[in-house]
Each structure stands twice: as structure tokens, then as C-alpha cells.
């Protein structure tokens, strides 16, 4: 638990340091291509590895940069990651990434907010190619084709819209991986980034189960998942289990309960993703002695993960105003979590469109 408390305290300081840092545009030029892949690597499995290998095979002379979300160590679902980001970066470098940079604090943001941040990172990195895994679905090939033509594709409730041609191209709800692709296309269009022919769409491989992988970690028994992950992933997981450094599911319950019990109506309603109705419901039904009691009064939101995100926001009480300022400035600082060697680091610095580059100190 002390490790989690240390991480959250450190990361809140990093968040506000980034928030108060001014963006500095770099005037360096480079003719090297850069592949930027966003993925949580929670943990890095053969699906991630297949996507990396496919992109590197297509453009072998490019820098492969992995954008790994970091601050507060909460996933897009609002749930604590299995491994801290320095471990996730270590695995990525060991299996082929050239550089790993820290992505936005996904667990305390809405999906549109962190999608916008990630796309601003793609732009800051001067990204040439973006690999993305997808699941085959009837009608989805047409969407992928339009995205690579540079059309503004936008996900709407139960439909996908081509805003370039004002057509509805699909009437259905997309699975998570496919939804992320359309969300990226929408956010990239909003920031004016031309993504024509930049996406590398990689069909997802079969035989990888996140549920089985998580069970293997919790049980410290990898016999059933040895063929689902690179050996380096399993090596690091075993090492961190031995070191009692797995952070999956571990929260700062005291901070969550203190925020829920001590904040007044305005303080709660000002938090990111909160509204007046949610703030009132939490306030009216407190005080709370444990998370189980509190969760009952977190109203359902726009996603099935809404409650976990709200817990992460109560854990790291950051306001809508500060999140908005953070997004406006993002990335005010490109924090490097790991890199292959000094030659690669030098090429990366010359390539990116940001003077504020720092090395992560865990």
C-alpha cells in the first residue's frame, strides 16, 4: 500500500508541474520516420507484440515510440494497473520499442478527453504512422478505408458518421478496440492533424485472454498463459510479484472516503466528470465507512466503467477546470519512461516538436 501512496503523491506533483509548464515548440527537423503506438500494456501480451512487429516490419528504419499512459496508474477503465509504468516501459523496450513516453492520466479523464490528449501527443511527436489493432466486423472495412483517405470519422451513439461526406457509414455500437480507432480519427480531425495513410490497421490475433492473464498474476501461476505473453513480460511479472510490487486493484481508500465525506457540494460538483446530480447523491447518502457503501451511490454514467473512474477522481481530487487547462497545454512536457540507447534518444529528440523533454525518475 505504501508504494501506491507514494505513486499517487508523486504523480499529483507531476500533474501540477506539467499544468504550470509552458509548451515550447522545437524548430529541429528530421527525415526519420516515427511510428507512435498508444497502448496501456497492462500487461504487454502477444496481441500488443504482434501489432508492434507488424508495424516495425513494414517500416524497419523508423523509430518505434510507445505511448504508455502514466500519471496516477489508473487505466481507461478507472482501475489500477497491474504494473507501474516504469515496468511496462521496461518490457516494451526489451521486446522492440525504441522509446517509451508517458501518456495522459486516463483513469481520471473521460474517453473523449484522453483521446484528445493522445492525439495531441501524436502531433507533438511528428508521427508518421499509427498502428492500431482492430476486430473484423461487417461494415468496418469501409470505415477503415475512409479513415486512411483522411475523412473525418466520428463515433455517435449507436452509429458512425463520416463528417466529410455527411453520411452515416455504420448503424451499430462498436467494440472497444474499433471504437478507439474512430475516436482517434475524430480527435485528430479536431486538432487539424492530417492522418491520411498514417494508420496501420492490424487484425487482432486470437488466443489472448486478458481475464486469464489477470488470474495468472493474482494466483502467481502462469502455466495456462505461457503462450499469451512474451517471455520478458512473464519474467517481469514474476519478479514484481516476488517484490510485492503488483499494484492491480490497490487504491488509497482513505483519500477516496475523505473526499466523499469531507467535500461540500461545490467541491464535489467541480471535480472532473462530476455533475450536480452525482455530487448531491454522494453528499445526501454519506458519510461512508467503506468503498462498498460509497459505490452504491455513484450513479451510472456514460460507460460501464464510470463508477471506477469516479473512484479514481475521488482518490485524486482534480477539478474540471484543471483538467481543461491540462488538456489545453498537453503535452507541455514529453516525459520519457525508457529508451533503447543514446543514439535512439538523440534521433527522437531531433524528431519531436517539443523543447520540453525530460526523463522519468521513478
mmCIF file of C-alpha atoms in Angstrom:
data_model
loop_
_atom_site.group_PDB
_atom_site.id
_atom_site.type_symbol
_atom_site.label_atom_id
_atom_site.label_comp_id
_atom_site.label_asym_id
_atom_site.label_seq_id
_atom_site.Cartn_x
_atom_site.Cartn_y
_atom_site.Cartn_z
ATOM 1 C CA UNK A 1 0.000 0.000 0.000
ATOM 2 C CA UNK A 2 2.861 2.405 0.773
ATOM 3 C CA UNK A 3 4.035 2.047 -2.842
ATOM 4 C CA UNK A 4 0.622 3.153 -4.147
ATOM 5 C CA UNK A 5 0.514 6.106 -1.746
ATOM 6 C CA UNK A 6 3.992 7.164 -2.891
ATOM 7 C CA UNK A 7 2.959 6.885 -6.560
ATOM 8 C CA UNK A 8 -0.191 8.962 -6.110
ATOM 9 C CA UNK A 9 1.618 11.672 -4.130
ATOM 10 C CA UNK A 10 4.441 11.858 -6.677
ATOM 11 C CA UNK A 11 2.085 11.869 -9.659
ATOM 12 C CA UNK A 12 -0.109 14.642 -8.307
ATOM 13 C CA UNK A 13 3.023 16.781 -8.063
ATOM 14 C CA UNK A 14 3.989 15.832 -11.633
ATOM 15 C CA UNK A 15 0.473 16.668 -12.860
ATOM 16 C CA UNK A 16 0.558 20.193 -11.452
ATOM 17 C CA UNK A 17 4.142 20.736 -12.587
ATOM 18 C CA UNK A 18 3.028 19.857 -16.133
ATOM 19 C CA UNK A 19 -0.053 22.038 -15.744
ATOM 20 C CA UNK A 20 2.102 25.064 -14.895
ATOM 21 C CA UNK A 21 4.662 24.425 -17.626
ATOM 22 C CA UNK A 22 4.501 26.343 -20.908
ATOM 23 C CA UNK A 23 4.725 24.420 -24.172
ATOM 24 C CA UNK A 24 7.893 25.130 -26.144
ATOM 25 C CA UNK A 25 7.819 24.321 -29.870
ATOM 26 C CA UNK A 26 11.002 22.840 -31.288
ATOM 27 C CA UNK A 27 12.441 24.078 -34.588
ATOM 28 C CA UNK A 28 14.537 20.967 -35.240
ATOM 29 C CA UNK A 29 13.983 18.925 -38.390
ATOM 30 C CA UNK A 30 14.459 15.236 -39.087
ATOM 31 C CA UNK A 31 13.851 12.976 -42.045
ATOM 32 C CA UNK A 32 13.485 9.832 -39.932
ATOM 33 C CA UNK A 33 10.022 8.263 -39.776
ATOM 34 C CA UNK A 34 8.350 7.759 -36.414
ATOM 35 C CA UNK A 35 5.752 5.110 -35.571
ATOM 36 C CA UNK A 36 3.701 6.067 -32.500
ATOM 37 C CA UNK A 37 1.643 3.336 -30.874
ATOM 38 C CA UNK A 38 -0.676 4.072 -27.997
ATOM 39 C CA UNK A 39 -1.292 1.108 -25.719
ATOM 40 C CA UNK A 40 -1.627 0.523 -21.997
ATOM 41 C CA UNK A 41 0.493 -2.687 -21.955
ATOM 42 C CA UNK A 42 -1.496 -3.931 -18.976
ATOM 43 C CA UNK A 43 0.487 -6.147 -19.309
ATOM 44 C CA UNK A 44 2.163 -6.381 -22.719
ATOM 45 C CA UNK A 45 0.820 -9.557 -24.356
ATOM 46 C CA UNK A 46 1.183 -11.237 -27.751
ATOM 47 C CA UNK A 47 -1.541 -9.067 -29.292
ATOM 48 C CA UNK A 48 0.469 -5.933 -28.494
ATOM 49 C CA UNK A 49 3.658 -7.661 -29.619
ATOM 50 C CA UNK A 50 2.076 -8.696 -32.943
ATOM 51 C CA UNK A 51 0.976 -5.118 -33.629
ATOM 52 C CA UNK A 52 4.472 -3.811 -32.835
ATOM 53 C CA UNK A 53 6.205 -6.410 -35.002
ATOM 54 C CA UNK A 54 3.839 -5.766 -37.936
ATOM 55 C CA UNK A 55 4.492 -2.016 -37.905
ATOM 56 C CA UNK A 56 8.261 -2.440 -37.493
ATOM 57 C CA UNK A 57 8.338 -4.941 -40.358
ATOM 58 C CA UNK A 58 6.503 -2.527 -42.655
ATOM 59 C CA UNK A 59 8.784 0.410 -41.779
ATOM 60 C CA UNK A 60 12.025 -1.130 -40.437
ATOM 61 C CA UNK A 61 14.055 2.101 -40.468
ATOM 62 C CA UNK A 62 11.538 4.029 -38.349
ATOM 63 C CA UNK A 63 11.653 4.871 -34.661
ATOM 64 C CA UNK A 64 9.004 2.898 -32.784
ATOM 65 C CA UNK A 65 7.635 5.011 -29.937
ATOM 66 C CA UNK A 66 5.166 3.537 -27.455
ATOM 67 C CA UNK A 67 2.846 5.975 -25.670
ATOM 68 C CA UNK A 68 2.125 4.357 -22.309
ATOM 69 C CA UNK A 69 -0.367 6.150 -20.036
ATOM 70 C CA UNK A 70 1.109 7.013 -16.704
ATOM 71 C CA UNK A 71 0.003 9.552 -14.140
ATOM 72 C CA UNK A 72 -1.885 8.013 -11.192
ATOM 73 C CA UNK A 73 -1.531 4.499 -12.683
ATOM 74 C CA UNK A 74 -5.262 4.144 -13.408
ATOM 75 C CA UNK A 75 -6.419 2.618 -16.693
ATOM 76 C CA UNK A 76 -9.017 3.910 -19.141
ATOM 77 C CA UNK A 77 -11.471 1.824 -17.146
ATOM 78 C CA UNK A 78 -10.500 3.678 -13.988
ATOM 79 C CA UNK A 79 -8.920 0.556 -12.467
ATOM 80 C CA UNK A 80 -5.374 0.453 -11.030
ATOM 81 C CA UNK A 81 -2.845 -1.002 -13.465
ATOM 82 C CA UNK A 82 -1.098 -4.311 -12.848
ATOM 83 C CA UNK A 83 2.401 -2.806 -13.069
ATOM 84 C CA UNK A 84 3.698 0.755 -12.640
ATOM 85 C CA UNK A 85 4.597 2.474 -15.895
ATOM 86 C CA UNK A 86 8.366 2.114 -15.492
ATOM 87 C CA UNK A 87 7.905 -1.679 -15.529
ATOM 88 C CA UNK A 88 5.572 -1.521 -18.513
ATOM 89 C CA UNK A 89 8.147 0.615 -20.315
ATOM 90 C CA UNK A 90 10.933 -1.830 -19.428
ATOM 91 C CA UNK A 91 9.027 -4.684 -21.070
ATOM 92 C CA UNK A 92 8.221 -2.608 -24.171
ATOM 93 C CA UNK A 93 11.866 -1.658 -24.732
ATOM 94 C CA UNK A 94 13.002 -5.253 -24.204
ATOM 95 C CA UNK A 95 10.700 -6.583 -26.964
ATOM 96 C CA UNK A 96 11.402 -3.934 -29.600
ATOM 97 C CA UNK A 97 10.221 -0.407 -28.779
ATOM 98 C CA UNK A 98 12.868 2.281 -29.305
ATOM 99 C CA UNK A 99 11.394 4.872 -26.954
ATOM 100 C CA UNK A 100 8.539 4.827 -24.441
ATOM 101 C CA UNK A 101 6.886 8.109 -23.483
ATOM 102 C CA UNK A 102 4.310 8.806 -20.812
ATOM 103 C CA UNK A 103 0.731 9.237 -21.986
ATOM 104 C CA UNK A 104 -2.125 11.110 -20.272
ATOM 105 C CA UNK A 105 -3.760 10.189 -16.940
ATOM 106 C CA UNK A 106 -6.516 8.073 -18.442
ATOM 107 C CA UNK A 107 -8.188 6.924 -15.238
ATOM 108 C CA UNK A 108 -9.290 10.423 -14.194
ATOM 109 C CA UNK A 109 -10.495 11.507 -17.644
ATOM 110 C CA UNK A 110 -13.449 10.823 -19.867
ATOM 111 C CA UNK A 111 -12.744 8.857 -23.051
ATOM 112 C CA UNK A 112 -13.052 11.962 -25.241
ATOM 113 C CA UNK A 113 -10.640 13.868 -23.022
ATOM 114 C CA UNK A 114 -7.850 11.314 -23.099
ATOM 115 C CA UNK A 115 -8.418 10.604 -26.804
ATOM 116 C CA UNK A 116 -7.821 14.294 -27.473
ATOM 117 C CA UNK A 117 -4.652 14.254 -25.338
ATOM 118 C CA UNK A 118 -3.292 11.196 -27.118
ATOM 119 C CA UNK A 119 -3.899 12.782 -30.498
ATOM 120 C CA UNK A 120 -2.108 15.940 -29.375
ATOM 121 C CA UNK A 121 0.789 13.669 -28.404
ATOM 122 C CA UNK A 122 0.756 12.109 -31.893
ATOM 123 C CA UNK A 123 1.041 15.630 -33.303
ATOM 124 C CA UNK A 124 3.817 16.682 -30.900
ATOM 125 C CA UNK A 125 5.830 13.577 -31.838
ATOM 126 C CA UNK A 126 5.567 14.437 -35.557
ATOM 127 C CA UNK A 127 4.077 10.979 -36.008
ATOM 128 C CA UNK A 128 4.285 9.388 -39.444
ATOM 129 C CA UNK A 129 2.455 6.117 -38.741
ATOM 130 C CA UNK A 130 -0.050 4.947 -36.121
ATOM 131 C CA UNK A 131 -0.554 1.160 -35.747
ATOM 132 C CA UNK A 132 -3.899 0.075 -34.322
ATOM 133 C CA UNK A 133 -5.325 -3.362 -33.688
ATOM 134 C CA UNK A 134 -8.913 -3.953 -34.796
ATOM 135 C CA UNK A 135 -11.558 -6.666 -34.762
ATOM 136 C CA UNK A 136 -13.099 -7.586 -38.131
ATOM 137 C CA UNK A 137 -16.747 -6.581 -38.300
ATOM 138 C CA UNK A 138 -19.188 -6.310 -41.161
ATOM 139 C CA UNK A 139 -19.090 -2.764 -42.499
ATOM 140 C CA UNK A 140 -15.978 -1.770 -40.548
ATOM 141 C CA UNK A 141 -13.610 -2.177 -43.528
ATOM 142 C CA UNK A 142 -15.391 0.748 -45.177
ATOM 143 C CA UNK A 143 -14.725 2.882 -42.098
ATOM 144 C CA UNK A 144 -11.022 1.932 -42.106
ATOM 145 C CA UNK A 145 -10.786 2.797 -45.809
ATOM 146 C CA UNK A 146 -12.327 6.223 -45.240
ATOM 147 C CA UNK A 147 -10.042 6.934 -42.288
ATOM 148 C CA UNK A 148 -6.968 6.249 -44.398
ATOM 149 C CA UNK A 149 -8.383 8.620 -47.018
ATOM 150 C CA UNK A 150 -8.330 11.260 -44.286
ATOM 151 C CA UNK A 151 -12.099 11.514 -43.807
ATOM 152 C CA UNK A 152 -13.400 12.956 -40.543
ATOM 153 C CA UNK A 153 -14.982 9.872 -38.984
ATOM 154 C CA UNK A 154 -16.880 10.442 -35.731
ATOM 155 C CA UNK A 155 -18.484 7.946 -33.338
ATOM 156 C CA UNK A 156 -22.002 8.829 -32.250
ATOM 157 C CA UNK A 157 -24.435 6.846 -30.080
ATOM 158 C CA UNK A 158 -25.077 3.614 -31.995
ATOM 159 C CA UNK A 159 -23.777 4.980 -35.285
ATOM 160 C CA UNK A 160 -20.575 6.051 -37.041
ATOM 161 C CA UNK A 161 -20.694 9.238 -39.106
ATOM 162 C CA UNK A 162 -18.457 10.384 -41.965
ATOM 163 C CA UNK A 163 -18.480 14.139 -41.339
ATOM 164 C CA UNK A 164 -16.522 14.747 -44.546
ATOM 165 C CA UNK A 165 -19.385 13.435 -46.683
ATOM 166 C CA UNK A 166 -22.213 13.795 -44.135
ATOM 167 C CA UNK A 167 -23.023 10.095 -44.354
ATOM 168 C CA UNK A 168 -23.882 7.514 -41.731
ATOM 169 C CA UNK A 169 -21.463 4.696 -42.561
ATOM 170 C CA UNK A 170 -22.491 2.261 -39.841
ATOM 171 C CA UNK A 171 -25.549 1.933 -37.598
ATOM 172 C CA UNK A 172 -24.270 -0.050 -34.654
ATOM 173 C CA UNK A 173 -22.248 0.152 -31.459
ATOM 174 C CA UNK A 174 -18.561 -0.696 -31.876
ATOM 175 C CA UNK A 175 -16.442 -2.876 -29.628
ATOM 176 C CA UNK A 176 -13.747 -1.126 -27.633
ATOM 177 C CA UNK A 177 -10.761 -1.564 -30.000
ATOM 178 C CA UNK A 178 -12.747 -0.452 -33.045
ATOM 179 C CA UNK A 179 -14.323 2.427 -31.150
ATOM 180 C CA UNK A 180 -10.863 3.716 -30.182
ATOM 181 C CA UNK A 181 -9.915 3.934 -33.881
ATOM 182 C CA UNK A 182 -12.936 6.078 -34.735
ATOM 183 C CA UNK A 183 -12.387 8.188 -31.618
ATOM 184 C CA UNK A 184 -8.795 8.852 -32.673
ATOM 185 C CA UNK A 185 -9.923 9.843 -36.187
ATOM 186 C CA UNK A 186 -12.425 12.244 -34.650
ATOM 187 C CA UNK A 187 -9.906 13.822 -32.253
ATOM 188 C CA UNK A 188 -7.154 14.061 -34.893
ATOM 189 C CA UNK A 189 -9.599 15.890 -37.163
ATOM 190 C CA UNK A 190 -10.447 18.322 -34.371
ATOM 191 C CA UNK A 191 -6.794 19.314 -33.879
ATOM 192 C CA UNK A 192 -6.168 19.615 -37.624
ATOM 193 C CA UNK A 193 -3.757 16.680 -37.943
ATOM 194 C CA UNK A 194 -3.728 15.126 -41.406
ATOM 195 C CA UNK A 195 -3.848 11.361 -40.834
ATOM 196 C CA UNK A 196 -4.241 10.308 -44.471
ATOM 197 C CA UNK A 197 -2.438 6.979 -44.946
ATOM 198 C CA UNK A 198 -0.899 7.200 -41.478
ATOM 199 C CA UNK A 199 -2.856 4.404 -39.803
ATOM 200 C CA UNK A 200 -1.537 0.841 -39.923
ATOM 201 C CA UNK A 201 -4.549 -1.365 -39.237
ATOM 202 C CA UNK A 202 -3.588 -4.727 -37.791
ATOM 203 C CA UNK A 203 -6.127 -7.515 -37.405
ATOM 204 C CA UNK A 204 -6.195 -8.725 -33.810
ATOM 205 C CA UNK A 205 -4.819 -12.195 -33.202
ATOM 206 C CA UNK A 206 -6.765 -14.882 -31.394
ATOM 207 C CA UNK A 207 -5.751 -16.818 -28.292
ATOM 208 C CA UNK A 208 -5.079 -13.991 -25.841
ATOM 209 C CA UNK A 209 -7.335 -13.696 -22.788
ATOM 210 C CA UNK A 210 -6.959 -10.697 -20.502
ATOM 211 C CA UNK A 211 -9.067 -12.443 -17.872
ATOM 212 C CA UNK A 212 -6.798 -15.499 -17.785
ATOM 213 C CA UNK A 213 -3.701 -13.299 -17.691
ATOM 214 C CA UNK A 214 -5.021 -11.329 -14.710
ATOM 215 C CA UNK A 215 -5.953 -14.562 -12.908
ATOM 216 C CA UNK A 216 -2.466 -15.945 -13.524
ATOM 217 C CA UNK A 217 -0.935 -12.848 -11.943
ATOM 218 C CA UNK A 218 -3.192 -12.895 -8.896
ATOM 219 C CA UNK A 219 -2.521 -16.627 -8.413
ATOM 220 C CA UNK A 220 1.190 -16.413 -9.329
ATOM 221 C CA UNK A 221 0.648 -19.328 -11.716
ATOM 222 C CA UNK A 222 1.480 -18.749 -15.383
ATOM 223 C CA UNK A 223 1.127 -22.320 -16.693
ATOM 224 C CA UNK A 224 -2.088 -21.547 -18.617
ATOM 225 C CA UNK A 225 -0.867 -18.301 -20.210
ATOM 226 C CA UNK A 226 2.722 -19.035 -21.227
ATOM 227 C CA UNK A 227 1.764 -18.800 -24.904
ATOM 228 C CA UNK A 228 -0.136 -15.494 -24.459
ATOM 229 C CA UNK A 229 2.744 -13.191 -23.492
ATOM 230 C CA UNK A 230 6.389 -12.624 -24.439
ATOM 231 C CA UNK A 231 8.800 -14.279 -22.024
ATOM 232 C CA UNK A 232 10.027 -10.844 -20.867
ATOM 233 C CA UNK A 233 6.527 -9.921 -19.680
ATOM 234 C CA UNK A 234 6.315 -13.096 -17.604
ATOM 235 C CA UNK A 235 9.830 -12.540 -16.256
ATOM 236 C CA UNK A 236 8.995 -9.025 -15.046
ATOM 237 C CA UNK A 237 5.630 -10.109 -13.629
ATOM 238 C CA UNK A 238 7.248 -12.907 -11.613
ATOM 239 C CA UNK A 239 9.933 -10.527 -10.366
ATOM 240 C CA UNK A 240 7.403 -7.897 -9.287
ATOM 241 C CA UNK A 241 5.178 -10.496 -7.608
ATOM 242 C CA UNK A 242 8.225 -11.611 -5.635
ATOM 243 C CA UNK A 243 8.929 -7.956 -4.757
ATOM 244 C CA UNK A 244 5.286 -7.456 -3.717
ATOM 245 C CA UNK A 245 5.048 -4.661 -6.309
ATOM 246 C CA UNK A 246 1.866 -5.633 -8.180
ATOM 247 C CA UNK A 247 -0.484 -2.645 -7.808
ATOM 248 C CA UNK A 248 -3.572 -4.110 -9.517
ATOM 249 C CA UNK A 249 -6.761 -3.245 -7.614
ATOM 250 C CA UNK A 250 -4.955 -1.368 -4.851
ATOM 251 C CA UNK A 251 -6.486 2.027 -4.031
ATOM 252 C CA UNK A 252 -5.934 4.775 -1.491
ATOM 253 C CA UNK A 253 -9.256 4.136 0.238
ATOM 254 C CA UNK A 254 -8.654 6.768 2.913
ATOM 255 C CA UNK A 255 -8.333 9.541 0.315
ATOM 256 C CA UNK A 256 -11.441 8.375 -1.548
ATOM 257 C CA UNK A 257 -13.556 8.273 1.608
ATOM 258 C CA UNK A 258 -12.147 11.569 2.863
ATOM 259 C CA UNK A 259 -13.079 13.320 -0.388
ATOM 260 C CA UNK A 260 -16.562 11.799 -0.418
ATOM 261 C CA UNK A 261 -17.187 12.618 3.262
ATOM 262 C CA UNK A 262 -15.444 15.977 3.671
ATOM 263 C CA UNK A 263 -16.032 17.834 0.389
ATOM 264 C CA UNK A 264 -19.031 20.145 0.186
ATOM 265 C CA UNK A 265 -21.457 20.242 -2.735
ATOM 266 C CA UNK A 266 -19.498 22.749 -4.818
ATOM 267 C CA UNK A 267 -16.177 20.994 -4.257
ATOM 268 C CA UNK A 268 -17.669 17.679 -5.392
ATOM 269 C CA UNK A 269 -19.560 19.086 -8.366
ATOM 270 C CA UNK A 270 -16.392 20.868 -9.545
ATOM 271 C CA UNK A 271 -14.472 17.579 -9.826
ATOM 272 C CA UNK A 272 -13.822 16.171 -13.301
ATOM 273 C CA UNK A 273 -16.684 14.038 -14.709
ATOM 274 C CA UNK A 274 -18.957 15.111 -11.849
ATOM 275 C CA UNK A 275 -22.284 16.894 -12.249
ATOM 276 C CA UNK A 276 -24.675 18.359 -9.708
ATOM 277 C CA UNK A 277 -26.842 15.243 -9.568
ATOM 278 C CA UNK A 278 -23.910 12.945 -8.808
ATOM 279 C CA UNK A 279 -22.465 15.343 -6.238
ATOM 280 C CA UNK A 280 -25.829 15.652 -4.471
ATOM 281 C CA UNK A 281 -26.357 11.887 -4.435
ATOM 282 C CA UNK A 282 -22.974 11.268 -2.819
ATOM 283 C CA UNK A 283 -23.467 14.115 -0.355
ATOM 284 C CA UNK A 284 -27.017 13.120 0.640
ATOM 285 C CA UNK A 285 -26.157 9.480 1.372
ATOM 286 C CA UNK A 286 -22.923 9.913 3.321
ATOM 287 C CA UNK A 287 -20.930 9.621 5.422
ATOM 288 C CA UNK A 288 -19.333 6.397 4.199
ATOM 289 C CA UNK A 289 -17.305 3.855 6.142
ATOM 290 C CA UNK A 290 -16.057 1.836 3.171
ATOM 291 C CA UNK A 291 -15.907 1.793 -0.638
ATOM 292 C CA UNK A 292 -18.721 -0.744 -0.941
ATOM 293 C CA UNK A 293 -21.151 1.694 0.674
ATOM 294 C CA UNK A 294 -19.923 4.580 -1.473
ATOM 295 C CA UNK A 295 -20.116 2.706 -4.787
ATOM 296 C CA UNK A 296 -23.852 2.129 -4.296
ATOM 297 C CA UNK A 297 -24.442 5.865 -4.596
ATOM 298 C CA UNK A 298 -22.241 6.565 -7.610
ATOM 299 C CA UNK A 299 -24.807 6.953 -10.360
ATOM 300 C CA UNK A 300 -24.430 5.111 -13.660
ATOM 301 C CA UNK A 301 -22.688 7.193 -16.291
ATOM 302 C CA UNK A 302 -21.966 7.168 -19.995
ATOM 303 C CA UNK A 303 -19.878 3.987 -19.820
ATOM 304 C CA UNK A 304 -19.807 0.714 -17.901
ATOM 305 C CA UNK A 305 -16.541 1.902 -16.301
ATOM 306 C CA UNK A 306 -17.948 5.180 -14.995
ATOM 307 C CA UNK A 307 -18.031 4.153 -11.323
ATOM 308 C CA UNK A 308 -14.377 3.110 -11.323
ATOM 309 C CA UNK A 309 -13.378 6.396 -12.953
ATOM 310 C CA UNK A 310 -15.312 8.300 -10.302
ATOM 311 C CA UNK A 311 -13.461 6.384 -7.579
ATOM 312 C CA UNK A 312 -10.178 7.380 -9.253
ATOM 313 C CA UNK A 313 -11.274 11.021 -9.330
ATOM 314 C CA UNK A 314 -12.265 10.927 -5.652
ATOM 315 C CA UNK A 315 -8.860 9.351 -4.982
ATOM 316 C CA UNK A 316 -7.059 12.115 -6.894
ATOM 317 C CA UNK A 317 -9.351 15.104 -6.481
ATOM 318 C CA UNK A 318 -8.697 17.202 -9.583
ATOM 319 C CA UNK A 319 -11.210 19.728 -10.857
ATOM 320 C CA UNK A 320 -12.789 20.074 -14.276
ATOM 321 C CA UNK A 321 -11.049 23.437 -14.597
ATOM 322 C CA UNK A 322 -7.597 21.966 -14.020
ATOM 323 C CA UNK A 323 -8.251 19.042 -16.381
ATOM 324 C CA UNK A 324 -9.359 21.506 -19.055
ATOM 325 C CA UNK A 325 -6.193 23.576 -18.613
ATOM 326 C CA UNK A 326 -4.102 20.400 -18.659
ATOM 327 C CA UNK A 327 -5.660 19.290 -21.964
ATOM 328 C CA UNK A 328 -5.150 22.739 -23.498
ATOM 329 C CA UNK A 329 -1.434 22.587 -22.695
ATOM 330 C CA UNK A 330 -0.942 18.892 -23.381
ATOM 331 C CA UNK A 331 1.767 17.716 -23.812
ATOM 332 C CA UNK A 332 3.514 20.584 -22.073
ATOM 333 C CA UNK A 333 6.273 18.104 -21.254
ATOM 334 C CA UNK A 334 7.216 14.871 -23.010
ATOM 335 C CA UNK A 335 8.368 12.522 -20.272
ATOM 336 C CA UNK A 336 10.495 9.593 -21.448
ATOM 337 C CA UNK A 337 9.924 6.383 -19.497
ATOM 338 C CA UNK A 338 12.575 4.364 -21.315
ATOM 339 C CA UNK A 339 14.739 4.232 -24.433
ATOM 340 C CA UNK A 340 16.859 1.700 -26.260
ATOM 341 C CA UNK A 341 20.170 3.567 -26.341
ATOM 342 C CA UNK A 342 21.668 7.064 -26.573
ATOM 343 C CA UNK A 343 21.720 7.061 -30.387
ATOM 344 C CA UNK A 344 17.987 6.377 -30.466
ATOM 345 C CA UNK A 345 17.368 9.055 -27.830
ATOM 346 C CA UNK A 346 19.229 11.640 -29.908
ATOM 347 C CA UNK A 347 17.183 10.777 -33.021
ATOM 348 C CA UNK A 348 13.975 11.025 -31.014
ATOM 349 C CA UNK A 349 14.805 14.466 -29.602
ATOM 350 C CA UNK A 350 15.548 15.770 -33.099
ATOM 351 C CA UNK A 351 12.263 14.413 -34.405
ATOM 352 C CA UNK A 352 9.717 15.648 -31.879
ATOM 353 C CA UNK A 353 8.011 19.026 -31.949
ATOM 354 C CA UNK A 354 8.608 19.955 -28.309
ATOM 355 C CA UNK A 355 11.540 21.502 -26.467
ATOM 356 C CA UNK A 356 10.308 20.242 -23.086
ATOM 357 C CA UNK A 357 11.611 16.689 -22.861
ATOM 358 C CA UNK A 358 12.516 15.026 -19.582
ATOM 359 C CA UNK A 359 13.475 11.606 -18.283
ATOM 360 C CA UNK A 360 11.139 9.939 -15.812
ATOM 361 C CA UNK A 361 12.530 9.479 -12.316
ATOM 362 C CA UNK A 362 10.507 6.784 -10.545
#
